[in-house]
JSON list of C-alpha atoms in Angstrom, two decimals:
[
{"chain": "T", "resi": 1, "resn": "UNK", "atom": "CA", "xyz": [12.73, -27.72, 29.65]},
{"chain": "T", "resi": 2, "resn": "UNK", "atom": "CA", "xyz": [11.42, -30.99, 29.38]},
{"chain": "T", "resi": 3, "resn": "UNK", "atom": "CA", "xyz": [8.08, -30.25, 30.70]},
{"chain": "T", "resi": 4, "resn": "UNK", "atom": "CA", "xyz": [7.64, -27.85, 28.44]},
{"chain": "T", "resi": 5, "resn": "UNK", "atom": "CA", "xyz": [7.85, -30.41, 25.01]},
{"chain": "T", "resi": 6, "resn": "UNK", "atom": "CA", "xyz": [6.05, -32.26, 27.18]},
{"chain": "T", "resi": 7, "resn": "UNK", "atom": "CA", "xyz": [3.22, -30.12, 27.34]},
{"chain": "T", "resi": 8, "resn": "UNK", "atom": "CA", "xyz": [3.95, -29.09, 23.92]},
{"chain": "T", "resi": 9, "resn": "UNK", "atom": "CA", "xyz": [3.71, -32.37, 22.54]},
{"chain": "T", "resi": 10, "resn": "UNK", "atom": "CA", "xyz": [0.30, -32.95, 24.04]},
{"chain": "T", "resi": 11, "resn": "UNK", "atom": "CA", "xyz": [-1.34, -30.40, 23.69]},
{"chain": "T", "resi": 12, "resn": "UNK", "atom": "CA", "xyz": [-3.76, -30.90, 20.69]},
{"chain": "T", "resi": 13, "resn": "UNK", "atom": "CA", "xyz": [-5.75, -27.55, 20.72]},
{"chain": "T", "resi": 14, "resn": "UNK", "atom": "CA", "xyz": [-3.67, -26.04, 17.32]},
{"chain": "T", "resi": 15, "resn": "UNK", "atom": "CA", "xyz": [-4.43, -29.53, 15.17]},
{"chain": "T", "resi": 16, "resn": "UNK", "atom": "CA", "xyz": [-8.15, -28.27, 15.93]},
{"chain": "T", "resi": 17, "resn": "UNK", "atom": "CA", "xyz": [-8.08, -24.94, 14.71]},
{"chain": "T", "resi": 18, "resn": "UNK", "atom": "CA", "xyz": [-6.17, -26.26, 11.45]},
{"chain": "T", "resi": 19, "resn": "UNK", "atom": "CA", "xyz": [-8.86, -28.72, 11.04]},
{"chain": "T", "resi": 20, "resn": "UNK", "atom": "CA", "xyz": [-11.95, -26.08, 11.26]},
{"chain": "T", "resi": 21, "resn": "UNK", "atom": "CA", "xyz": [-9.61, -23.88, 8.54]},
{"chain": "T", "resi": 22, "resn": "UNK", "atom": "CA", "xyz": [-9.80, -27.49, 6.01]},
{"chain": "T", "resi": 23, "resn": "UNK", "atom": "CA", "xyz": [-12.83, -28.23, 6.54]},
{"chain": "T", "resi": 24, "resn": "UNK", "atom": "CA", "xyz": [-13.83, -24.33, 5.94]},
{"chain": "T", "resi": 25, "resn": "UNK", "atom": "CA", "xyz": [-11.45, -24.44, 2.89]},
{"chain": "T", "resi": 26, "resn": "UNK", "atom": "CA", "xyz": [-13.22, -27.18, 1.59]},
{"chain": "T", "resi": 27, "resn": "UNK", "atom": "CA", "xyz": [-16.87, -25.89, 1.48]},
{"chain": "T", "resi": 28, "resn": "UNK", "atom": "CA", "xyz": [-15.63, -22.79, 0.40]},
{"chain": "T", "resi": 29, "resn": "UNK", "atom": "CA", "xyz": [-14.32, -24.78, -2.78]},
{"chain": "T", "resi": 30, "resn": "UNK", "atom": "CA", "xyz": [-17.32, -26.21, -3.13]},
{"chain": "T", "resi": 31, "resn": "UNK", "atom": "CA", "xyz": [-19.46, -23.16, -2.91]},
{"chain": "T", "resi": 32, "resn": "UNK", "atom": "CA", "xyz": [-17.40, -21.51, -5.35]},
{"chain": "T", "resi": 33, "resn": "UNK", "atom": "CA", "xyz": [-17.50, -24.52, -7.73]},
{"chain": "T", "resi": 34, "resn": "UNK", "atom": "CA", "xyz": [-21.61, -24.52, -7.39]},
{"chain": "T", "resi": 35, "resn": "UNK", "atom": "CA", "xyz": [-21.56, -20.75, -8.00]},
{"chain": "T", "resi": 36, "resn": "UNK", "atom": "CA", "xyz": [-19.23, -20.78, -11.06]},
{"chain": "T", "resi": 37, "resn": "UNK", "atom": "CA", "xyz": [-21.40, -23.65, -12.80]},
{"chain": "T", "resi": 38, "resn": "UNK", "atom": "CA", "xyz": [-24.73, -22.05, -11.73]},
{"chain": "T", "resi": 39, "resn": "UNK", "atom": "CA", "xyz": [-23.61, -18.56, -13.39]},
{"chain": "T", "resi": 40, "resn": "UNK", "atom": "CA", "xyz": [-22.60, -20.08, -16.58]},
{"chain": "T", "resi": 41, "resn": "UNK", "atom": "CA", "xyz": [-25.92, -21.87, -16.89]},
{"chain": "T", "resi": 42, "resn": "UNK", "atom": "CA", "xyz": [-27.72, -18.43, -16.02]},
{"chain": "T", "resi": 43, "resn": "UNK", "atom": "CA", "xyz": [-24.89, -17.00, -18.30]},
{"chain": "T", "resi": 44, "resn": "UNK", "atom": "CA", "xyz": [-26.84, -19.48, -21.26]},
{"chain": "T", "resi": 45, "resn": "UNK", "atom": "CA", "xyz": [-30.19, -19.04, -20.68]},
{"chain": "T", "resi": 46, "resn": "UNK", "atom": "CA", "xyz": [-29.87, -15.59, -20.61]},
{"chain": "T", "resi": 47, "resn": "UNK", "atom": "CA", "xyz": [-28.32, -15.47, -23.99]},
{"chain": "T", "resi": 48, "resn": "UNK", "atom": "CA", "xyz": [-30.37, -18.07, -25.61]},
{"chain": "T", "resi": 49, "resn": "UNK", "atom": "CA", "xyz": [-33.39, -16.06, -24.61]},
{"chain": "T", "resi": 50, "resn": "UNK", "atom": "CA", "xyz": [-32.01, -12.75, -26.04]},
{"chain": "T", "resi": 51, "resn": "UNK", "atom": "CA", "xyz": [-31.03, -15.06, -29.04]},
{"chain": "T", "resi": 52, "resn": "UNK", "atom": "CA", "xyz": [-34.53, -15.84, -29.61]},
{"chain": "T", "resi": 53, "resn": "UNK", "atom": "CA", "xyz": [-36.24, -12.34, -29.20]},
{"chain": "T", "resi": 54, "resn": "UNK", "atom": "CA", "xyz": [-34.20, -11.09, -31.44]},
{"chain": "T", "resi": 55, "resn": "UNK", "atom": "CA", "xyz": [-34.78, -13.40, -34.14]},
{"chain": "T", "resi": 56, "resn": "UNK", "atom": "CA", "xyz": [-38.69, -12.73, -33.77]}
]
């Protein structure tokens, strides 16, 4: 039984995995962020254009 939490408390391969799913997390924030911000601006322009045709 010992050797086992031995070997449990070595091995290191889980801390990886949850370390790829952060670092994943965190670009996915990032994307999402990007994407929100660039649709808004698109959002504007969009709207300001329509704006201005129909005011001609």
């Amino acid at each position: 039984m010992k050797n086992l939490f031995a070997r449990f408390a070595q091995d290191t391969s889980g801390a990886t995995a949850i370390e790829y799913g952060l670092i994943a997390a965190g670009i996915a924030a990032v994307v999402i962020t990007a994407v929100y911000n660039l649709g808004s601006t698109v959002n504007n322009t969009f709207t300001s254009i329509n704006n201005t045709m129909k005011g001609q």
